[in-house]
Amino acid sequence: MKTNLDDIPNLVRFVVKEGCSSIRLLSLSPTGRALETYNELKLDQKDATKLNKFLTDLSEQENIEVEGGFCTRLSHPNLSILRGHAGCYAAINRVHIDAFGNVFPCTASSGRPIFSAGNITNVDESISTIWASSPYFQLLRYYQTNPPKRCERCTRYETCMTGCRVVVYHEYGDISVSNPSCEGPYH
């Protein structure tokens, strides 16, 4: 995030010096304590470019793997793919259950009631019931295999999937909109 961007090079150099061979970068999500300040804390294009250059130079100069999950690689495409995170698998092969039993499609969506698919502490809701019948999970699964018209023939759809649904909802108020900032379609 903006407040620690300039600290990242020193932190990374420190962990490399200590013998780390791999680092995972995680982008800020508009959830939790960052929800109210996300727009001020998120990296703008200039900051993301600066960080991408540093990370690219680092991987070329040092023997270190810099990895990112799907959402992080949307802003930092030069990162290696974190195992199991080649695409957005929210409600496809993962869920996030918070300390209160609320079930979310992914960690980035945790804490946002709009993304909750149910609660496993309710008598009627088991994780298998939520997994199989949550309308929200069904919508995400449909969206994964049926891209918006604008994205249907785009060659980048497999890698961008029109962006992170949590960020798209935060910025545009609709989880089903294709990312308006996309410069596609790329045929």
mmCIF file with all atom_site columns, N, CA and C in Angstrom, residues 48-109:
data_model
loop_
_atom_site.group_PDB
_atom_site.id
_atom_site.type_symbol
_atom_site.label_atom_id
_atom_site.label_alt_id
_atom_site.label_comp_id
_atom_site.label_asym_id
_atom_site.label_entity_id
_atom_site.label_seq_id
_atom_site.pdbx_PDB_ins_code
_atom_site.Cartn_x
_atom_site.Cartn_y
_atom_site.Cartn_z
_atom_site.occupancy
_atom_site.B_iso_or_equiv
_atom_site.pdbx_formal_charge
_atom_site.auth_seq_id
_atom_site.auth_comp_id
_atom_site.auth_asym_id
_atom_site.auth_atom_id
_atom_site.pdbx_PDB_model_num
ATOM 1   N N  . ALA A 1 48  ? 2.484   1.179   -8.815  1.00 0.00 ? 48  ALA A N  1
ATOM 2   C CA . ALA A 1 48  ? 2.544   -0.236  -9.223  1.00 0.00 ? 48  ALA A CA 1
ATOM 3   C C  . ALA A 1 48  ? 3.681   -0.454  -10.205 1.00 0.00 ? 48  ALA A C  1
ATOM 4   N N  . THR A 1 49  ? 3.877   0.471   -11.130 1.00 0.00 ? 49  THR A N  1
ATOM 5   C CA . THR A 1 49  ? 4.976   0.371   -12.091 1.00 0.00 ? 49  THR A CA 1
ATOM 6   C C  . THR A 1 49  ? 6.321   0.416   -11.369 1.00 0.00 ? 49  THR A C  1
ATOM 7   N N  . LYS A 1 50  ? 6.444   1.311   -10.409 1.00 0.00 ? 50  LYS A N  1
ATOM 8   C CA . LYS A 1 50  ? 7.674   1.428   -9.613  1.00 0.00 ? 50  LYS A CA 1
ATOM 9   C C  . LYS A 1 50  ? 7.964   0.108   -8.873  1.00 0.00 ? 50  LYS A C  1
ATOM 10  N N  . LEU A 1 51  ? 6.943   -0.451  -8.238  1.00 0.00 ? 51  LEU A N  1
ATOM 11  C CA . LEU A 1 51  ? 7.123   -1.706  -7.510  1.00 0.00 ? 51  LEU A CA 1
ATOM 12  C C  . LEU A 1 51  ? 7.429   -2.856  -8.473  1.00 0.00 ? 51  LEU A C  1
ATOM 13  N N  . ASN A 1 52  ? 6.737   -2.900  -9.608  1.00 0.00 ? 52  ASN A N  1
ATOM 14  C CA . ASN A 1 52  ? 6.997   -3.950  -10.598 1.00 0.00 ? 52  ASN A CA 1
ATOM 15  C C  . ASN A 1 52  ? 8.446   -3.907  -11.075 1.00 0.00 ? 52  ASN A C  1
ATOM 16  N N  . LYS A 1 53  ? 8.957   -2.710  -11.333 1.00 0.00 ? 53  LYS A N  1
ATOM 17  C CA . LYS A 1 53  ? 10.355  -2.584  -11.784 1.00 0.00 ? 53  LYS A CA 1
ATOM 18  C C  . LYS A 1 53  ? 11.306  -3.103  -10.712 1.00 0.00 ? 53  LYS A C  1
ATOM 19  N N  . PHE A 1 54  ? 11.068  -2.706  -9.476  1.00 0.00 ? 54  PHE A N  1
ATOM 20  C CA . PHE A 1 54  ? 11.928  -3.178  -8.389  1.00 0.00 ? 54  PHE A CA 1
ATOM 21  C C  . PHE A 1 54  ? 11.899  -4.705  -8.303  1.00 0.00 ? 54  PHE A C  1
ATOM 22  N N  . LEU A 1 55  ? 10.708  -5.299  -8.339  1.00 0.00 ? 55  LEU A N  1
ATOM 23  C CA . LEU A 1 55  ? 10.587  -6.754  -8.205  1.00 0.00 ? 55  LEU A CA 1
ATOM 24  C C  . LEU A 1 55  ? 11.195  -7.491  -9.396  1.00 0.00 ? 55  LEU A C  1
ATOM 25  N N  . THR A 1 56  ? 11.039  -6.950  -10.597 1.00 0.00 ? 56  THR A N  1
ATOM 26  C CA . THR A 1 56  ? 11.637  -7.561  -11.786 1.00 0.00 ? 56  THR A CA 1
ATOM 27  C C  . THR A 1 56  ? 13.158  -7.502  -11.690 1.00 0.00 ? 56  THR A C  1
ATOM 28  N N  . ASP A 1 57  ? 13.689  -6.344  -11.336 1.00 0.00 ? 57  ASP A N  1
ATOM 29  C CA . ASP A 1 57  ? 15.142  -6.210  -11.174 1.00 0.00 ? 57  ASP A CA 1
ATOM 30  C C  . ASP A 1 57  ? 15.651  -7.147  -10.088 1.00 0.00 ? 57  ASP A C  1
ATOM 31  N N  . LEU A 1 58  ? 14.910  -7.249  -8.996  1.00 0.00 ? 58  LEU A N  1
ATOM 32  C CA . LEU A 1 58  ? 15.310  -8.112  -7.890  1.00 0.00 ? 58  LEU A CA 1
ATOM 33  C C  . LEU A 1 58  ? 15.404  -9.562  -8.330  1.00 0.00 ? 58  LEU A C  1
ATOM 34  N N  . SER A 1 59  ? 14.378  -10.072 -9.037  1.00 0.00 ? 59  SER A N  1
ATOM 35  C CA . SER A 1 59  ? 14.415  -11.480 -9.431  1.00 0.00 ? 59  SER A CA 1
ATOM 36  C C  . SER A 1 59  ? 15.533  -11.748 -10.419 1.00 0.00 ? 59  SER A C  1
ATOM 37  N N  . GLU A 1 60  ? 15.904  -10.747 -11.219 1.00 0.00 ? 60  GLU A N  1
ATOM 38  C CA . GLU A 1 60  ? 17.007  -10.934 -12.165 1.00 0.00 ? 60  GLU A CA 1
ATOM 39  C C  . GLU A 1 60  ? 18.358  -10.891 -11.463 1.00 0.00 ? 60  GLU A C  1
ATOM 40  N N  . GLN A 1 61  ? 18.484  -10.081 -10.409 1.00 0.00 ? 61  GLN A N  1
ATOM 41  C CA . GLN A 1 61  ? 19.774  -9.898  -9.736  1.00 0.00 ? 61  GLN A CA 1
ATOM 42  C C  . GLN A 1 61  ? 20.014  -10.884 -8.599  1.00 0.00 ? 61  GLN A C  1
ATOM 43  N N  . GLU A 1 62  ? 18.973  -11.326 -7.958  1.00 0.00 ? 62  GLU A N  1
ATOM 44  C CA . GLU A 1 62  ? 19.094  -12.204 -6.787  1.00 0.00 ? 62  GLU A CA 1
ATOM 45  C C  . GLU A 1 62  ? 18.486  -13.567 -7.111  1.00 0.00 ? 62  GLU A C  1
ATOM 46  N N  . ASN A 1 63  ? 18.810  -14.541 -6.344  1.00 0.00 ? 63  ASN A N  1
ATOM 47  C CA . ASN A 1 63  ? 18.225  -15.871 -6.519  1.00 0.00 ? 63  ASN A CA 1
ATOM 48  C C  . ASN A 1 63  ? 16.978  -15.972 -5.644  1.00 0.00 ? 63  ASN A C  1
ATOM 49  N N  . ILE A 1 64  ? 15.938  -15.251 -6.034  1.00 0.00 ? 64  ILE A N  1
ATOM 50  C CA . ILE A 1 64  ? 14.709  -15.238 -5.239  1.00 0.00 ? 64  ILE A CA 1
ATOM 51  C C  . ILE A 1 64  ? 13.499  -15.282 -6.154  1.00 0.00 ? 64  ILE A C  1
ATOM 52  N N  . GLU A 1 65  ? 12.510  -16.039 -5.747  1.00 0.00 ? 65  GLU A N  1
ATOM 53  C CA . GLU A 1 65  ? 11.246  -16.162 -6.476  1.00 0.00 ? 65  GLU A CA 1
ATOM 54  C C  . GLU A 1 65  ? 10.250  -15.213 -5.826  1.00 0.00 ? 65  GLU A C  1
ATOM 55  N N  . VAL A 1 66  ? 9.670   -14.314 -6.610  1.00 0.00 ? 66  VAL A N  1
ATOM 56  C CA . VAL A 1 66  ? 8.652   -13.399 -6.094  1.00 0.00 ? 66  VAL A CA 1
ATOM 57  C C  . VAL A 1 66  ? 7.324   -13.839 -6.699  1.00 0.00 ? 66  VAL A C  1
ATOM 58  N N  . GLU A 1 67  ? 6.418   -14.296 -5.824  1.00 0.00 ? 67  GLU A N  1
ATOM 59  C CA . GLU A 1 67  ? 5.150   -14.891 -6.265  1.00 0.00 ? 67  GLU A CA 1
ATOM 60  C C  . GLU A 1 67  ? 3.964   -14.024 -5.867  1.00 0.00 ? 67  GLU A C  1
ATOM 61  N N  . GLY A 1 68  ? 2.880   -14.219 -6.588  1.00 0.00 ? 68  GLY A N  1
ATOM 62  C CA . GLY A 1 68  ? 1.650   -13.529 -6.256  1.00 0.00 ? 68  GLY A CA 1
ATOM 63  C C  . GLY A 1 68  ? 0.459   -14.384 -6.623  1.00 0.00 ? 68  GLY A C  1
ATOM 64  N N  . GLY A 1 69  ? -0.619  -14.194 -5.900  1.00 0.00 ? 69  GLY A N  1
ATOM 65  C CA . GLY A 1 69  ? -1.871  -14.859 -6.228  1.00 0.00 ? 69  GLY A CA 1
ATOM 66  C C  . GLY A 1 69  ? -2.559  -14.144 -7.378  1.00 0.00 ? 69  GLY A C  1
ATOM 67  N N  . PHE A 1 70  ? -3.712  -14.635 -7.759  1.00 0.00 ? 70  PHE A N  1
ATOM 68  C CA . PHE A 1 70  ? -4.434  -14.105 -8.914  1.00 0.00 ? 70  PHE A CA 1
ATOM 69  C C  . PHE A 1 70  ? -4.641  -12.596 -8.818  1.00 0.00 ? 70  PHE A C  1
ATOM 70  N N  . CYS A 1 71  ? -5.267  -12.134 -7.746  1.00 0.00 ? 71  CYS A N  1
ATOM 71  C CA . CYS A 1 71  ? -5.599  -10.698 -7.631  1.00 0.00 ? 71  CYS A CA 1
ATOM 72  C C  . CYS A 1 71  ? -4.344  -9.824  -7.621  1.00 0.00 ? 71  CYS A C  1
ATOM 73  N N  . THR A 1 72  ? -3.311  -10.271 -6.944  1.00 0.00 ? 72  THR A N  1
ATOM 74  C CA . THR A 1 72  ? -2.071  -9.504  -6.878  1.00 0.00 ? 72  THR A CA 1
ATOM 75  C C  . THR A 1 72  ? -1.423  -9.396  -8.249  1.00 0.00 ? 72  THR A C  1
ATOM 76  N N  . ARG A 1 73  ? -1.456  -10.477 -9.032  1.00 0.00 ? 73  ARG A N  1
ATOM 77  C CA . ARG A 1 73  ? -0.834  -10.464 -10.360 1.00 0.00 ? 73  ARG A CA 1
ATOM 78  C C  . ARG A 1 73  ? -1.601  -9.597  -11.362 1.00 0.00 ? 73  ARG A C  1
ATOM 79  N N  . LEU A 1 74  ? -2.823  -9.203  -11.046 1.00 0.00 ? 74  LEU A N  1
ATOM 80  C CA . LEU A 1 74  ? -3.531  -8.271  -11.925 1.00 0.00 ? 74  LEU A CA 1
ATOM 81  C C  . LEU A 1 74  ? -2.778  -6.936  -11.976 1.00 0.00 ? 74  LEU A C  1
ATOM 82  N N  . SER A 1 75  ? -2.216  -6.524  -10.854 1.00 0.00 ? 75  SER A N  1
ATOM 83  C CA . SER A 1 75  ? -1.444  -5.276  -10.795 1.00 0.00 ? 75  SER A CA 1
ATOM 84  C C  . SER A 1 75  ? 0.052   -5.497  -10.981 1.00 0.00 ? 75  SER A C  1
ATOM 85  N N  . HIS A 1 76  ? 0.490   -6.718  -10.742 1.00 0.00 ? 76  HIS A N  1
ATOM 86  C CA . HIS A 1 76  ? 1.920   -7.041  -10.809 1.00 0.00 ? 76  HIS A CA 1
ATOM 87  C C  . HIS A 1 76  ? 2.106   -8.289  -11.677 1.00 0.00 ? 76  HIS A C  1
ATOM 88  N N  . PRO A 1 77  ? 1.913   -8.142  -12.997 1.00 0.00 ? 77  PRO A N  1
ATOM 89  C CA . PRO A 1 77  ? 1.893   -9.308  -13.891 1.00 0.00 ? 77  PRO A CA 1
ATOM 90  C C  . PRO A 1 77  ? 3.217   -10.039 -14.043 1.00 0.00 ? 77  PRO A C  1
ATOM 91  N N  . ASN A 1 78  ? 4.320   -9.438  -13.630 1.00 0.00 ? 78  ASN A N  1
ATOM 92  C CA . ASN A 1 78  ? 5.614   -10.100 -13.772 1.00 0.00 ? 78  ASN A CA 1
ATOM 93  C C  . ASN A 1 78  ? 5.912   -11.095 -12.658 1.00 0.00 ? 78  ASN A C  1
ATOM 94  N N  . LEU A 1 79  ? 5.054   -11.159 -11.647 1.00 0.00 ? 79  LEU A N  1
ATOM 95  C CA . LEU A 1 79  ? 5.285   -12.084 -10.544 1.00 0.00 ? 79  LEU A CA 1
ATOM 96  C C  . LEU A 1 79  ? 5.063   -13.515 -10.995 1.00 0.00 ? 79  LEU A C  1
ATOM 97  N N  . SER A 1 80  ? 5.762   -14.433 -10.368 1.00 0.00 ? 80  SER A N  1
ATOM 98  C CA . SER A 1 80  ? 5.513   -15.854 -10.610 1.00 0.00 ? 80  SER A CA 1
ATOM 99  C C  . SER A 1 80  ? 4.151   -16.212 -10.036 1.00 0.00 ? 80  SER A C  1
ATOM 100 N N  . ILE A 1 81  ? 3.537   -17.225 -10.609 1.00 0.00 ? 81  ILE A N  1
ATOM 101 C CA . ILE A 1 81  ? 2.211   -17.649 -10.145 1.00 0.00 ? 81  ILE A CA 1
ATOM 102 C C  . ILE A 1 81  ? 2.352   -18.463 -8.873  1.00 0.00 ? 81  ILE A C  1
ATOM 103 N N  . LEU A 1 82  ? 1.725   -17.993 -7.816  1.00 0.00 ? 82  LEU A N  1
ATOM 104 C CA . LEU A 1 82  ? 1.683   -18.730 -6.565  1.00 0.00 ? 82  LEU A CA 1
ATOM 105 C C  . LEU A 1 82  ? 0.928   -20.030 -6.808  1.00 0.00 ? 82  LEU A C  1
ATOM 106 N N  . ARG A 1 83  ? 1.481   -21.141 -6.370  1.00 0.00 ? 83  ARG A N  1
ATOM 107 C CA . ARG A 1 83  ? 0.863   -22.444 -6.615  1.00 0.00 ? 83  ARG A CA 1
ATOM 108 C C  . ARG A 1 83  ? -0.611  -22.448 -6.215  1.00 0.00 ? 83  ARG A C  1
ATOM 109 N N  . GLY A 1 84  ? -1.462  -22.873 -7.143  1.00 0.00 ? 84  GLY A N  1
ATOM 110 C CA . GLY A 1 84  ? -2.888  -22.945 -6.879  1.00 0.00 ? 84  GLY A CA 1
ATOM 111 C C  . GLY A 1 84  ? -3.631  -21.640 -7.101  1.00 0.00 ? 84  GLY A C  1
ATOM 112 N N  . HIS A 1 85  ? -2.925  -20.623 -7.619  1.00 0.00 ? 85  HIS A N  1
ATOM 113 C CA . HIS A 1 85  ? -3.535  -19.304 -7.785  1.00 0.00 ? 85  HIS A CA 1
ATOM 114 C C  . HIS A 1 85  ? -3.400  -18.776 -9.211  1.00 0.00 ? 85  HIS A C  1
ATOM 115 N N  . ALA A 1 86  ? -3.500  -19.660 -10.192 1.00 0.00 ? 86  ALA A N  1
ATOM 116 C CA . ALA A 1 86  ? -3.367  -19.242 -11.592 1.00 0.00 ? 86  ALA A CA 1
ATOM 117 C C  . ALA A 1 86  ? -4.550  -18.399 -12.041 1.00 0.00 ? 86  ALA A C  1
ATOM 118 N N  . GLY A 1 87  ? -5.701  -18.603 -11.451 1.00 0.00 ? 87  GLY A N  1
ATOM 119 C CA . GLY A 1 87  ? -6.893  -17.840 -11.798 1.00 0.00 ? 87  GLY A CA 1
ATOM 120 C C  . GLY A 1 87  ? -7.670  -17.513 -10.542 1.00 0.00 ? 87  GLY A C  1
ATOM 121 N N  . CYS A 1 88  ? -8.835  -16.922 -10.721 1.00 0.00 ? 88  CYS A N  1
ATOM 122 C CA . CYS A 1 88  ? -9.716  -16.650 -9.586  1.00 0.00 ? 88  CYS A CA 1
ATOM 123 C C  . CYS A 1 88  ? -10.534 -17.908 -9.335  1.00 0.00 ? 88  CYS A C  1
ATOM 124 N N  . TYR A 1 89  ? -10.291 -18.542 -8.216  1.00 0.00 ? 89  TYR A N  1
ATOM 125 C CA . TYR A 1 89  ? -10.986 -19.782 -7.886  1.00 0.00 ? 89  TYR A CA 1
ATOM 126 C C  . TYR A 1 89  ? -11.971 -19.599 -6.735  1.00 0.00 ? 89  TYR A C  1
ATOM 127 N N  . ALA A 1 90  ? -12.381 -18.355 -6.504  1.00 0.00 ? 90  ALA A N  1
ATOM 128 C CA . ALA A 1 90  ? -13.359 -18.069 -5.450  1.00 0.00 ? 90  ALA A CA 1
ATOM 129 C C  . ALA A 1 90  ? -14.628 -18.872 -5.703  1.00 0.00 ? 90  ALA A C  1
ATOM 130 N N  . ALA A 1 91  ? -15.041 -19.655 -4.722  1.00 0.00 ? 91  ALA A N  1
ATOM 131 C CA . ALA A 1 91  ? -16.237 -20.503 -4.780  1.00 0.00 ? 91  ALA A CA 1
ATOM 132 C C  . ALA A 1 91  ? -16.111 -21.625 -5.809  1.00 0.00 ? 91  ALA A C  1
ATOM 133 N N  . ILE A 1 92  ? -14.947 -21.785 -6.385  1.00 0.00 ? 92  ILE A N  1
ATOM 134 C CA . ILE A 1 92  ? -14.698 -22.872 -7.331  1.00 0.00 ? 92  ILE A CA 1
ATOM 135 C C  . ILE A 1 92  ? -14.011 -24.021 -6.595  1.00 0.00 ? 92  ILE A C  1
ATOM 136 N N  . ASN A 1 93  ? -12.888 -23.714 -5.947  1.00 0.00 ? 93  ASN A N  1
ATOM 137 C CA . ASN A 1 93  ? -12.202 -24.752 -5.170  1.00 0.00 ? 93  ASN A CA 1
ATOM 138 C C  . ASN A 1 93  ? -11.719 -24.233 -3.818  1.00 0.00 ? 93  ASN A C  1
ATOM 139 N N  . ARG A 1 94  ? -12.291 -23.118 -3.387  1.00 0.00 ? 94  ARG A N  1
ATOM 140 C CA . ARG A 1 94  ? -11.910 -22.564 -2.085  1.00 0.00 ? 94  ARG A CA 1
ATOM 141 C C  . ARG A 1 94  ? -13.021 -21.729 -1.474  1.00 0.00 ? 94  ARG A C  1
ATOM 142 N N  . VAL A 1 95  ? -12.942 -21.606 -0.181  1.00 0.00 ? 95  VAL A N  1
ATOM 143 C CA . VAL A 1 95  ? -13.804 -20.707 0.582   1.00 0.00 ? 95  VAL A CA 1
ATOM 144 C C  . VAL A 1 95  ? -12.963 -20.134 1.711   1.00 0.00 ? 95  VAL A C  1
ATOM 145 N N  . HIS A 1 96  ? -13.490 -19.132 2.348   1.00 0.00 ? 96  HIS A N  1
ATOM 146 C CA . HIS A 1 96  ? -12.855 -18.571 3.534   1.00 0.00 ? 96  HIS A CA 1
ATOM 147 C C  . HIS A 1 96  ? -13.929 -18.544 4.616   1.00 0.00 ? 96  HIS A C  1
ATOM 148 N N  . ILE A 1 97  ? -13.618 -19.112 5.762   1.00 0.00 ? 97  ILE A N  1
ATOM 149 C CA . ILE A 1 97  ? -14.548 -19.091 6.896   1.00 0.00 ? 97  ILE A CA 1
ATOM 150 C C  . ILE A 1 97  ? -13.895 -18.255 7.984   1.00 0.00 ? 97  ILE A C  1
ATOM 151 N N  . ASP A 1 98  ? -14.572 -17.186 8.397   1.00 0.00 ? 98  ASP A N  1
ATOM 152 C CA . ASP A 1 98  ? -13.985 -16.314 9.417   1.00 0.00 ? 98  ASP A CA 1
ATOM 153 C C  . ASP A 1 98  ? -14.210 -16.894 10.816  1.00 0.00 ? 98  ASP A C  1
ATOM 154 N N  . ALA A 1 99  ? -13.721 -16.219 11.813  1.00 0.00 ? 99  ALA A N  1
ATOM 155 C CA . ALA A 1 99  ? -13.788 -16.696 13.202  1.00 0.00 ? 99  ALA A CA 1
ATOM 156 C C  . ALA A 1 99  ? -15.216 -16.791 13.727  1.00 0.00 ? 99  ALA A C  1
ATOM 157 N N  . PHE A 1 100 ? -16.177 -16.169 13.039  1.00 0.00 ? 100 PHE A N  1
ATOM 158 C CA . PHE A 1 100 ? -17.568 -16.192 13.474  1.00 0.00 ? 100 PHE A CA 1
ATOM 159 C C  . PHE A 1 100 ? -18.404 -17.198 12.692  1.00 0.00 ? 100 PHE A C  1
ATOM 160 N N  . GLY A 1 101 ? -17.763 -17.949 11.790  1.00 0.00 ? 101 GLY A N  1
ATOM 161 C CA . GLY A 1 101 ? -18.468 -18.958 11.003  1.00 0.00 ? 101 GLY A CA 1
ATOM 162 C C  . GLY A 1 101 ? -19.037 -18.454 9.695   1.00 0.00 ? 101 GLY A C  1
ATOM 163 N N  . ASN A 1 102 ? -18.817 -17.184 9.375   1.00 0.00 ? 102 ASN A N  1
ATOM 164 C CA . ASN A 1 102 ? -19.290 -16.639 8.107   1.00 0.00 ? 102 ASN A CA 1
ATOM 165 C C  . ASN A 1 102 ? -18.466 -17.219 6.965   1.00 0.00 ? 102 ASN A C  1
ATOM 166 N N  . VAL A 1 103 ? -19.144 -17.603 5.891   1.00 0.00 ? 103 VAL A N  1
ATOM 167 C CA . VAL A 1 103 ? -18.484 -18.250 4.758   1.00 0.00 ? 103 VAL A CA 1
ATOM 168 C C  . VAL A 1 103 ? -18.410 -17.258 3.595   1.00 0.00 ? 103 VAL A C  1
ATOM 169 N N  . PHE A 1 104 ? -17.209 -17.082 3.089   1.00 0.00 ? 104 PHE A N  1
ATOM 170 C CA . PHE A 1 104 ? -16.952 -16.169 1.979   1.00 0.00 ? 104 PHE A CA 1
ATOM 171 C C  . PHE A 1 104 ? -16.284 -16.943 0.844   1.00 0.00 ? 104 PHE A C  1
ATOM 172 N N  . PRO A 1 105 ? -16.393 -16.455 -0.387  1.00 0.00 ? 105 PRO A N  1
ATOM 173 C CA . PRO A 1 105 ? -15.812 -17.176 -1.515  1.00 0.00 ? 105 PRO A CA 1
ATOM 174 C C  . PRO A 1 105 ? -14.285 -17.136 -1.558  1.00 0.00 ? 105 PRO A C  1
ATOM 175 N N  . CYS A 1 106 ? -13.669 -16.152 -0.895  1.00 0.00 ? 106 CYS A N  1
ATOM 176 C CA . CYS A 1 106 ? -12.207 -16.048 -0.898  1.00 0.00 ? 106 CYS A CA 1
ATOM 177 C C  . CYS A 1 106 ? -11.778 -15.173 0.272   1.00 0.00 ? 106 CYS A C  1
ATOM 178 N N  . THR A 1 107 ? -10.493 -15.157 0.534   1.00 0.00 ? 107 THR A N  1
ATOM 179 C CA . THR A 1 107 ? -9.973  -14.368 1.642   1.00 0.00 ? 107 THR A CA 1
ATOM 180 C C  . THR A 1 107 ? -10.181 -12.871 1.407   1.00 0.00 ? 107 THR A C  1
ATOM 181 N N  . ALA A 1 108 ? -10.027 -12.420 0.156   1.00 0.00 ? 108 ALA A N  1
ATOM 182 C CA . ALA A 1 108 ? -10.182 -10.992 -0.145  1.00 0.00 ? 108 ALA A CA 1
ATOM 183 C C  . ALA A 1 108 ? -11.585 -10.485 0.175   1.00 0.00 ? 108 ALA A C  1
ATOM 184 N N  . SER A 1 109 ? -12.580 -11.359 0.130   1.00 0.00 ? 109 SER A N  1
ATOM 185 C CA . SER A 1 109 ? -13.964 -10.934 0.373   1.00 0.00 ? 109 SER A CA 1
ATOM 186 C C  . SER A 1 109 ? -14.370 -11.017 1.844   1.00 0.00 ? 109 SER A C  1
#
